[in-house]
XYZ file of C-alpha atoms in Angstrom:
596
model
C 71.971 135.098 97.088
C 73.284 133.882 100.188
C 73.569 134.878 103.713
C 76.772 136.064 103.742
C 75.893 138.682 100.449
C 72.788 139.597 101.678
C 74.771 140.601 104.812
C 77.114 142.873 102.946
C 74.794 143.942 101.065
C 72.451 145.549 104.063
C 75.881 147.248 105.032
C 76.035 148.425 101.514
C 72.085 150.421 101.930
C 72.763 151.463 105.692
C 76.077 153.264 104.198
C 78.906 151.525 105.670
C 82.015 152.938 104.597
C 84.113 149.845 104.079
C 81.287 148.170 102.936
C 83.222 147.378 99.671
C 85.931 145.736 100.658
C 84.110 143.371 102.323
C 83.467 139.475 101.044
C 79.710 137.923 101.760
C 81.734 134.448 101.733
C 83.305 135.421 105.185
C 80.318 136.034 106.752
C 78.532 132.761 106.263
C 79.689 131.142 109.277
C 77.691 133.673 111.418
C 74.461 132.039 109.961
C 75.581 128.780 110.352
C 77.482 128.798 113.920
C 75.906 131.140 115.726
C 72.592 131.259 117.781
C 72.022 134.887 116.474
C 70.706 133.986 113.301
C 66.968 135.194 113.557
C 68.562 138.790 114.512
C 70.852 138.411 111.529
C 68.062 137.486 109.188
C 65.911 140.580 110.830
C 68.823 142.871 110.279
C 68.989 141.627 106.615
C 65.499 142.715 106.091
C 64.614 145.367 107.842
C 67.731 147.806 108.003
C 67.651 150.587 105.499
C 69.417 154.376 105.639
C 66.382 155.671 107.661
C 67.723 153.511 110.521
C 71.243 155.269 110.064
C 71.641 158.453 112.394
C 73.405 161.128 109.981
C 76.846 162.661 110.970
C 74.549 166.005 111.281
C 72.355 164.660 113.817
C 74.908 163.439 115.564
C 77.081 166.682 115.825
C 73.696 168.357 116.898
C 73.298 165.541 119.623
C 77.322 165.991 120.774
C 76.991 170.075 120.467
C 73.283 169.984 122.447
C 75.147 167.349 125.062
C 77.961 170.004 125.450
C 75.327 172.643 125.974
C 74.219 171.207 129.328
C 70.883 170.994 128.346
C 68.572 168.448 129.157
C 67.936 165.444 126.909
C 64.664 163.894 127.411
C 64.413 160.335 128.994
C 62.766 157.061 127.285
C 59.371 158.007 129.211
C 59.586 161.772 127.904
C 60.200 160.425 124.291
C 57.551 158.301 124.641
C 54.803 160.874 125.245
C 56.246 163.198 122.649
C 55.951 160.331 120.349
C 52.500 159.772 121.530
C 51.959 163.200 119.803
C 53.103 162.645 116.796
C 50.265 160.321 115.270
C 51.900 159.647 111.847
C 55.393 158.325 113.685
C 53.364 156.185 115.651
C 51.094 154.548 113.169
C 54.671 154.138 111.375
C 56.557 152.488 114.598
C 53.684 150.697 114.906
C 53.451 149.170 111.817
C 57.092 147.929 111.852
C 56.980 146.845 114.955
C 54.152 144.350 113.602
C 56.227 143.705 110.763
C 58.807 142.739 112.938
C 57.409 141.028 115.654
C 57.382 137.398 114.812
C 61.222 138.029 114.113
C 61.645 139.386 117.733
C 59.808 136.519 118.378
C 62.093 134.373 116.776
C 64.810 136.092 118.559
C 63.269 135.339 121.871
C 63.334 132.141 121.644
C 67.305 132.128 120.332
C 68.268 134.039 123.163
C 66.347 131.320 125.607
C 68.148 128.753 124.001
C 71.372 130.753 124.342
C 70.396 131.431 128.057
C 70.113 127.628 129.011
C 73.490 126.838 127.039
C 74.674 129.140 129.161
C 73.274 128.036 132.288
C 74.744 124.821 131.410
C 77.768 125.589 130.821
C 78.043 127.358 134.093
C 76.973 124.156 135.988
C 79.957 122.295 133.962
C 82.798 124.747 135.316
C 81.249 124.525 138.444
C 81.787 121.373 138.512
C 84.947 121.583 136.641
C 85.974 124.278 139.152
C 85.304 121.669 142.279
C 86.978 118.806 140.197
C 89.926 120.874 140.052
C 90.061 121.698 143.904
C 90.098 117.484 144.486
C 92.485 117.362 141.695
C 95.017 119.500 143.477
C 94.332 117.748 146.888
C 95.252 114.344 144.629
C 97.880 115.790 143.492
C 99.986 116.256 146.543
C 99.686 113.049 147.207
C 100.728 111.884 144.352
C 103.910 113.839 144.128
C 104.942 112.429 147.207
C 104.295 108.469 146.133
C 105.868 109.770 142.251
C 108.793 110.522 144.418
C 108.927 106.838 145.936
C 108.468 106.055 142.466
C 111.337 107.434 140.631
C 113.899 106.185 143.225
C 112.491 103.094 142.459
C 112.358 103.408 138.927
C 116.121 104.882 139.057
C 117.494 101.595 141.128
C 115.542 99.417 138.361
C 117.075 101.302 135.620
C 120.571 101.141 136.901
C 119.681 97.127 137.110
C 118.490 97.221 133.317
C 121.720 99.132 132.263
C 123.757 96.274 133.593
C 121.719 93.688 131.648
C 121.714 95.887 128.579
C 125.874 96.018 129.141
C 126.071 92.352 129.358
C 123.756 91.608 127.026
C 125.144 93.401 124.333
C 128.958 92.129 125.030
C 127.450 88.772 124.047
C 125.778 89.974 121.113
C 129.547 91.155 120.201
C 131.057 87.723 120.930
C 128.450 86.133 119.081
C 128.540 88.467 116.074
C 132.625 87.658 115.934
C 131.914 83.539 116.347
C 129.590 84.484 113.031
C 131.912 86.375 110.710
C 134.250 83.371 111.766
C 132.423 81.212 109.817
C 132.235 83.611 106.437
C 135.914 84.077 106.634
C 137.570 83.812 102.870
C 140.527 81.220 102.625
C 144.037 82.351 101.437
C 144.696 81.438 97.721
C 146.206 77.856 97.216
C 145.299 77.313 100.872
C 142.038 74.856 101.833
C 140.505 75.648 105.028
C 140.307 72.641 107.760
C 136.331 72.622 108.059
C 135.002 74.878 105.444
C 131.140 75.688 106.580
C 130.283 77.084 102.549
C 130.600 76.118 99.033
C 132.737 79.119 97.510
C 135.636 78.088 100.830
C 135.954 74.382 99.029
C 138.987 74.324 96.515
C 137.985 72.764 93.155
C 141.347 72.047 91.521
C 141.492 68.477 92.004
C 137.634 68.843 90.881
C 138.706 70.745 87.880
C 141.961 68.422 86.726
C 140.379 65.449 86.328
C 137.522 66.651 84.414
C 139.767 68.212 82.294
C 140.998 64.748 81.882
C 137.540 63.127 80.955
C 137.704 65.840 78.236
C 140.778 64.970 77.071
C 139.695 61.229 76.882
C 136.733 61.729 74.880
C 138.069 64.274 72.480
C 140.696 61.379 71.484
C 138.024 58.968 71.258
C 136.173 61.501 68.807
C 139.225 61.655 67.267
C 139.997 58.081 66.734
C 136.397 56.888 66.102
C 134.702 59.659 64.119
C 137.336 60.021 61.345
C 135.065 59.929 58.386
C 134.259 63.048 58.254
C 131.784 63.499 61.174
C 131.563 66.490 63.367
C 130.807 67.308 67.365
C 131.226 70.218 69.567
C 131.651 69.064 73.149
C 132.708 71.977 76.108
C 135.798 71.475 78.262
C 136.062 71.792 82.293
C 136.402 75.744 82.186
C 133.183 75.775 79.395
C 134.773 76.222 76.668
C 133.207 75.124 73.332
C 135.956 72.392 71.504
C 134.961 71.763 67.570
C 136.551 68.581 66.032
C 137.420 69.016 62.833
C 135.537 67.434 59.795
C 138.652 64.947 58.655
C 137.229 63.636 54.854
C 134.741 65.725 54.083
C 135.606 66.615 50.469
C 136.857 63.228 49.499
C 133.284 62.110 50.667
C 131.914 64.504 48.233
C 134.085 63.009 45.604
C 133.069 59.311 46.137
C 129.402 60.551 45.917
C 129.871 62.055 42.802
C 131.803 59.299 41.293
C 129.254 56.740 42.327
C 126.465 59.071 41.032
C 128.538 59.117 37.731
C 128.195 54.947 37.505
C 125.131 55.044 37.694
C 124.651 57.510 35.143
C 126.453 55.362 33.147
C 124.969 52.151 33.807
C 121.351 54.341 33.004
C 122.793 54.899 29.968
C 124.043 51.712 28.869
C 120.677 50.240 29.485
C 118.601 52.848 27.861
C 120.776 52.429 24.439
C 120.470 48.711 25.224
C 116.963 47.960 25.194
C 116.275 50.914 22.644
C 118.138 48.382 20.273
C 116.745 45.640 21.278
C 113.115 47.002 20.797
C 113.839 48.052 17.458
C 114.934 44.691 16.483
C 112.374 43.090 18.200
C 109.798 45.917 16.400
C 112.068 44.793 12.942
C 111.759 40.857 13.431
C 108.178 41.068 14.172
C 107.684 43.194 11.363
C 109.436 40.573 8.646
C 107.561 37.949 9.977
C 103.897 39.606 9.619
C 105.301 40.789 6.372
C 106.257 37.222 5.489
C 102.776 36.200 6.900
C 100.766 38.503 4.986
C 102.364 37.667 1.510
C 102.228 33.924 2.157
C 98.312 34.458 3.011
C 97.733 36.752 -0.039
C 99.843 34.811 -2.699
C 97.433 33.285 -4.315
C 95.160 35.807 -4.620
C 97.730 37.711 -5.918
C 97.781 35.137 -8.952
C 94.122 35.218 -9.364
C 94.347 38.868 -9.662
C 97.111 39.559 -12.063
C 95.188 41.030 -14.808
C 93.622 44.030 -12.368
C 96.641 46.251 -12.745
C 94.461 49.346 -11.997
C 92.658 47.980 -8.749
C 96.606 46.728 -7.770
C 97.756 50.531 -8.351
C 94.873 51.443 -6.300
C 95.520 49.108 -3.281
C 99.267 50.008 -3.493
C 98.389 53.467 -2.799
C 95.623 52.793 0.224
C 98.621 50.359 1.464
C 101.301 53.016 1.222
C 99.044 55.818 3.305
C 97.864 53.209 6.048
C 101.953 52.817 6.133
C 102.850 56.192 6.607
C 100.032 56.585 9.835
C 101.519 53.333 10.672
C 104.727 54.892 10.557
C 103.876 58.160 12.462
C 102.595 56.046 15.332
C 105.420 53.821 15.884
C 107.426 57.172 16.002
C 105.155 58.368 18.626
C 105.270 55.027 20.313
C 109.081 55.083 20.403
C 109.198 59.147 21.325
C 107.213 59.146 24.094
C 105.990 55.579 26.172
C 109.221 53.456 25.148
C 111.406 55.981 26.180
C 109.164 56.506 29.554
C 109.189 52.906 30.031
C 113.007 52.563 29.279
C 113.584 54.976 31.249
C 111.656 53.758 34.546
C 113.404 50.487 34.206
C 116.312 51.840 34.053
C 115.878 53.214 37.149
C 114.600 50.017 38.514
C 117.855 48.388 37.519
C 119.485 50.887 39.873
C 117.382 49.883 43.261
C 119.789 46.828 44.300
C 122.610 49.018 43.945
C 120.890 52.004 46.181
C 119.425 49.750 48.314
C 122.819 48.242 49.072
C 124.824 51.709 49.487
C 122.177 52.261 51.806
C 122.098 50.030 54.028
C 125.730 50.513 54.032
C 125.455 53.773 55.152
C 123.274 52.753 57.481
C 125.050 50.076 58.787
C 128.040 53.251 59.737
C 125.266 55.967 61.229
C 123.957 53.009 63.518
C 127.536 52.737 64.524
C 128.270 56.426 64.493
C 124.336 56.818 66.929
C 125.783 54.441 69.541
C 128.926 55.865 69.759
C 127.713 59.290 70.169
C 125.350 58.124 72.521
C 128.418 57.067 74.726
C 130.025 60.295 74.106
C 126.716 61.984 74.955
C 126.166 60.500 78.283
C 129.994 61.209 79.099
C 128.892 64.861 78.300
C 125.686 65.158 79.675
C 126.871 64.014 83.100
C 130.027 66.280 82.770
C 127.535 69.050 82.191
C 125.280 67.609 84.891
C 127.439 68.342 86.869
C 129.108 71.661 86.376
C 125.157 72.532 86.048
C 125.264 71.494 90.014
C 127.996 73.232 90.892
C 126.856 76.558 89.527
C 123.292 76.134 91.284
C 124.885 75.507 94.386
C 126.614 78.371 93.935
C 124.262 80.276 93.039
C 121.762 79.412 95.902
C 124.522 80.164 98.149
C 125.269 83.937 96.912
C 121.460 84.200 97.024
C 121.521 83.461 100.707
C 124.891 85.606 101.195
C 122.527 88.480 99.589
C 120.255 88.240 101.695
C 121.744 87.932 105.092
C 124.209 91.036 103.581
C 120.844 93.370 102.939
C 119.477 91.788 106.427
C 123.426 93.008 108.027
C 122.768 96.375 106.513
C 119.636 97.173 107.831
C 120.833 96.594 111.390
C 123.722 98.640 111.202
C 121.218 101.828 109.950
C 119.062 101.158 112.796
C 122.081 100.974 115.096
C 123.849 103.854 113.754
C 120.068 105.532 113.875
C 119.833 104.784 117.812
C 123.146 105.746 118.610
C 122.455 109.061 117.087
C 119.044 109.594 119.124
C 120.864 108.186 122.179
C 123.653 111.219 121.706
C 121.167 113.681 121.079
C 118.868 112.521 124.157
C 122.096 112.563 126.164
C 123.351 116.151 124.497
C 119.685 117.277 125.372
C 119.964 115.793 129.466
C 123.055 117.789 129.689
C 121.536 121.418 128.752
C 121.663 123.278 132.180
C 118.343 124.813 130.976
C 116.404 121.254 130.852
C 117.512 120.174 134.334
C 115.375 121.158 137.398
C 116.354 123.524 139.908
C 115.223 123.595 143.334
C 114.244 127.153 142.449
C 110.737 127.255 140.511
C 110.730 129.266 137.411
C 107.730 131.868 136.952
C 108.773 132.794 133.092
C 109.649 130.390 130.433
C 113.046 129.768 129.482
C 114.479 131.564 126.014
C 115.926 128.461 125.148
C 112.845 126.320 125.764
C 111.239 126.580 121.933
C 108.583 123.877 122.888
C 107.134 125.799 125.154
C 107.295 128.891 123.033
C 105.771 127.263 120.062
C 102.912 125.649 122.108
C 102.406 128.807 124.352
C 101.687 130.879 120.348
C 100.227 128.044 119.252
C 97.468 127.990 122.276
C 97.081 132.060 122.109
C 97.112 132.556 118.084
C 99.611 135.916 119.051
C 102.544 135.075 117.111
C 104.479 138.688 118.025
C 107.467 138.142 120.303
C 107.079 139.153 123.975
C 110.023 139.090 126.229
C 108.557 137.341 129.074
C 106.167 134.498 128.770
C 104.679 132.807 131.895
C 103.935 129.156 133.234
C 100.809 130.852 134.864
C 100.109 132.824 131.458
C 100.466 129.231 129.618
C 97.893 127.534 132.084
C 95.297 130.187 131.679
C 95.629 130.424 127.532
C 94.916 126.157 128.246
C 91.887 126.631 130.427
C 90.578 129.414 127.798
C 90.957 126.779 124.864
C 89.347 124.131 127.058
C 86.733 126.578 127.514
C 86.154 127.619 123.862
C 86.091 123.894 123.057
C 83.379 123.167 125.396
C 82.013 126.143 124.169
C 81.707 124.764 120.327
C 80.645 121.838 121.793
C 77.823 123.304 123.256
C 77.074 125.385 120.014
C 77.446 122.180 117.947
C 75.038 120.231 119.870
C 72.268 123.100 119.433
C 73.525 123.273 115.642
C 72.730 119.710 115.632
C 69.179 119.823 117.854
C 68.325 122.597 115.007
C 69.754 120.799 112.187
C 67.664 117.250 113.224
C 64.336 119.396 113.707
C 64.704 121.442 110.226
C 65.806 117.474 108.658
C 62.465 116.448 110.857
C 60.246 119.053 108.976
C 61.935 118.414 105.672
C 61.031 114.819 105.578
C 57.834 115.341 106.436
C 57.266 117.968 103.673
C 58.902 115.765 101.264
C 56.356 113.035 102.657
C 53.650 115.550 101.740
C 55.075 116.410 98.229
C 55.712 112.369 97.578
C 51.715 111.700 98.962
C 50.492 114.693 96.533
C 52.975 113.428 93.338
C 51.399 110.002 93.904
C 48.253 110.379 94.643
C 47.346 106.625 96.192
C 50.511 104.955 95.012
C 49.474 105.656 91.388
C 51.762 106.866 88.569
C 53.579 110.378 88.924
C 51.212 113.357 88.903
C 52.395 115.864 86.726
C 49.861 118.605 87.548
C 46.440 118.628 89.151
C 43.068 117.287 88.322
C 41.751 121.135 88.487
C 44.570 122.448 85.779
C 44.024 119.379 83.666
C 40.677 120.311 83.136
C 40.744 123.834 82.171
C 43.630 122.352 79.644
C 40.528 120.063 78.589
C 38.129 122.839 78.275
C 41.050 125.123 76.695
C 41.595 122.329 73.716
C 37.962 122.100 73.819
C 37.096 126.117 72.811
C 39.928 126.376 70.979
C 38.744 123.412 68.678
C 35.449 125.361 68.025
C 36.998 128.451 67.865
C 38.920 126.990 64.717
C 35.487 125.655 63.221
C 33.944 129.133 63.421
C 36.845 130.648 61.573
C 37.144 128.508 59.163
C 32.859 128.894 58.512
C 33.805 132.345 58.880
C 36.324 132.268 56.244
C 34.627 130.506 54.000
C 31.336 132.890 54.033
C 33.370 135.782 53.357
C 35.255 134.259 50.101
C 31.549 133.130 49.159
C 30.495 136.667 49.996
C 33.657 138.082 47.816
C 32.540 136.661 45.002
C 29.326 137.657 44.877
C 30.332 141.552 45.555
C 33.162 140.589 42.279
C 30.393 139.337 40.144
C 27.352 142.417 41.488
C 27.689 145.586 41.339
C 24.612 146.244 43.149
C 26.112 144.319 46.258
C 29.166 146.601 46.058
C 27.454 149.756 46.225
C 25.363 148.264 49.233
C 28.408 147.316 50.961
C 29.691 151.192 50.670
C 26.471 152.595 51.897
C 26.636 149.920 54.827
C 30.205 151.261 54.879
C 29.200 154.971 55.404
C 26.425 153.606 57.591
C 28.300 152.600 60.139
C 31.327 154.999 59.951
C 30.598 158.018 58.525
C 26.445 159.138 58.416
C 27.060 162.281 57.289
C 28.581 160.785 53.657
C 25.449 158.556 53.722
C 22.861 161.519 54.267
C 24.682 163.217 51.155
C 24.885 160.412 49.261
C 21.276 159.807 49.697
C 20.011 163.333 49.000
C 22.239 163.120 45.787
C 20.414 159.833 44.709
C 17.008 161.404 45.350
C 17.885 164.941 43.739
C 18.715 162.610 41.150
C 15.216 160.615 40.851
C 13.689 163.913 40.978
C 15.232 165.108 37.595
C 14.870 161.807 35.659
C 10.809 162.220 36.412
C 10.790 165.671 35.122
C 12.596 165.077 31.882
């Protein structure tokens, strides 16, 4: 809980009506700025209902006051008090409750006192300041009043400089907006000073007639079906026509068609010629083979069986003969035909082609005349618009730069009205009368006279000398906080003072000789050690203890002798009068068995 709420809340016990409605959060500052904090903090904690007079008491007290009687003094209460020995054993004992807090207050109030005392010597000395001031001031009015005569004759001089100064301003603002005047269509101005006030039609007719020139060159050069674009002097984008492109599609194809032909001619050719070859070749190993076998034919006429036999071996080896000539003829001699066909054709090609490019090495340098014609048209158009465009850059600039001085003129002129609409009030001008109240009309002072006394009602007369005073009291508050501050701050470096050396302590006992961080004591760490310690043994015994009575269980299970001595133990230690019966019954018992 904070100040502030424990503040309310004493309010709250001594039965303070509008205890309620009041917020703790307001009252913090009293803790914090004041000097009467030890009272606070004894008021906090000692203040109950006892120390609230009833409303009965207090109409006895107002109807024994009206009754003329006497009251008793301090002294007489006193030494009735004296007789009342459990009152005083009471008083006494708060009052040594609350001594150290009066104490505490003591001291407060000395500090208080010597704030005090030293802000008295400061407005004494403020107070005898002021009395030089005044004698200072005189003096000064008198030499102010030298002064603004001066200052008037200086100010008349500065007005006539200021007049002349800004008539040539004027004339040199008119020789400038001579220079950006615009020249009449059709008409060239003597001395033009910027690009856009040069005429470009002589400029502009003869590179139209460069154009003209190259497009008939184009024209009478590049008939063959080649195409360029090329711009014009107003840009425009000129396309010459393509003059032969179709018939050029139709020579292609016809020359294309030849050599088809020719292909063709040669394949059938030499596929003719191979077979002949293939048939000549054929006759004369036939021829060969008979001439070589003939006489062994003779020798061998009578074998008509191995004959039939040979015949038929012959005729198959024929036949795979025959299958691989067909192959032969299918596939590589038509490859191979083929290919030199195409080899036939390379002269040709190679001749059409250096043709052709005998015509694009014509067409490449006359383009590249055409080209530098166009590139240096463009070149040039390109420099035109760049100057152009540099120049409307600048124009841009010096327009936004024009702007912005005609704001801040049209900006001074309108102070300079209102200064001279505000020198002209009647109410602002000095009379040789003084004034004691402030003017109605003078809001300033108005404004600063509620702002200074925090009263914002309206009163009908407000005073220079009332103004003065609500500034010395604000002077004197400020000095006052000032004062207050610095003992804030004297209390505030002596509780920081304490609190580092506490935290010094804590750090010295955390650390104990620079070590590692001390998370308890040495004392506490070894009752934890003998704690672990007991409890360890405390588990041992249980568990002995635990396992002597399930050894003890089963003998009482398995002995019925044990059991009943465990009941008669039983009634020995709980109920002796069920053990004396018991007993007697046992020996009744051994006294009949004998007798029988």
């Amino acid at each position: 809980m904070n100040s502030g709420e424990r503040f309310v809340q004493t309010l709250r016990k001594a039965g303070y009506p509008k205890a309620p409605q009041l917020d703790g959060e307001d009252f913090d500052w009293l803790f914090e700025t004041t000097n009467a904090k030890p009272f606070l903090d004894w008021f906090c904690a000692s203040i109950t209902e006892q120390n609230v007079v009833p409303d009965e008491k207090l109409q006895a007290f107002k109807e024994l006051k009206e009754s003329g009687k006497a009251i008793l003094d301090e002294k007489g209460v006193s030494e009735v008090l004296k007789t009342c020995n459990p009152t005083n054993t009471k008083i006494a004992t708060m009052e040594d409750v609350a001594i150290e807090k009066l104490e505490e207050e003591v001291e407060s109030l000395q500090k208080l006192k010597n704030v005090r005392i030293h802000r008295r010597n400061k407005l004494q000395m403020v107070a005898s300041g002021n009395s030089q001031l005044s004698m200072k001031l005189q003096n000064l009015e008198e030499e102010d009043a030298k002064k603004l005569k001066e200052i008037l004759r200086a100010l008349e001089g500065t007005n006539n400089r200021l007049n002349n100064e800004l008539s040539s301003i004027v004339q040199g603002v008119r020789e400038l907006m001579s220079f950006f005047t615009i020249p009449e269509e059709g008409c060239e101005m003597s001395s033009p000073t910027f690009l856009f006030q040069i005429l470009l039609d002589k400029y502009l007719s003869s590179e139209e007639q460069h154009t003209a020139a190259i497009t008939s060159f184009i024209k009478e050069h590049f008939d063959e079906g080649f195409s360029m674009c090329m711009q014009d002097s107003d840009g425009n984008v000129q396309h010459l026509p393509q003059g032969s492109e179709k018939t050029s599609e139709h020579t292609f194809d016809e020359k294309n068609m030849e050599t088809l032909k020719l292909q063709l001619a040669y394949t059938g050719t030499k596929h003719k010629l191979i077979q002949s070859k293939a048939k000549g070749a054929s006759f004369k190993a036939g021829l060969k083979w008979a001439e070589g076998h003939a006489s062994s034919f003779q020798n061998k006429v009578g074998n008509q069986e191995n004959l039939q036999a040979r015949i038929s071996s012959l005729n198959s080896e024929i036949t795979q003969i025959q299958t691989q000539i067909d192959a032969i003829k299918q596939d590589r001699i038509l490859e191979l035909v083929k290919q030199n066909a195409q080899l036939l054709n390379m002269p040709i090609l190679k001749g059409n082609y250096d043709l052709q490019l005998a015509h694009h090495q014509s067409y490449s340098k006359k383009q590249d005349v055409v080209g530098n014609h166009l590139l240096k048209q463009k070149a040039s158009f390109e420099f035109l618009q760049l100057g152009y465009e540099l120049e409307l850059k600048k124009h841009r600039k010096v327009y936004l730069q024009l702007t912005d001085i005609t704001e801040n003129l049209k900006e001074s002129a309108n102070k300079l009205d209102e200064r001279l609409l505000m020198m002209s009030d009647l109410s602002v001008l000095s009379s040789t009368k003084p004034r004691s109240n402030l003017d109605s009309k003078d809001t300033a002072s108005h404004r600063l006279y509620q702002l200074l006394d925090g009263d914002q009602t309206q009163k009908l007369f407000r005073t220079y000398s009332g103004l003065e005073s609500v500034a010395q009291k604000l002077n004197q508050d400020v000095t006052t906080l000032k004062d207050q501050l610095s003992v804030v701050e004297q209390e505030q470096a002596l509780f920081l003072s304490k609190l580092d050396a506490n935290l010094k302590s804590l750090q010295d006992f955390m650390y104990p000789e620079g070590k590692e961080l001390l998370l308890n004591t040495p004392e506490v760490a070894n009752h934890f050690q003998q704690l672990d310690s007991q409890l360890d043994r405390l588990n041992h015994v249980l568990l002995e203890v635990l396992e002597d009575l399930k050894v003890k269980r089963n003998i009482l299970q398995s002995n019925k002798m044990h059991q009943i001595e465990k009941k008669l133990y039983v009634h020995f230690f709980q109920n002796e009068g069920q053990l004396k019966s018991i007993v007697e019954s046992v020996e009744s018992q051994t006294h009949v068995h004998p007798s029988t």
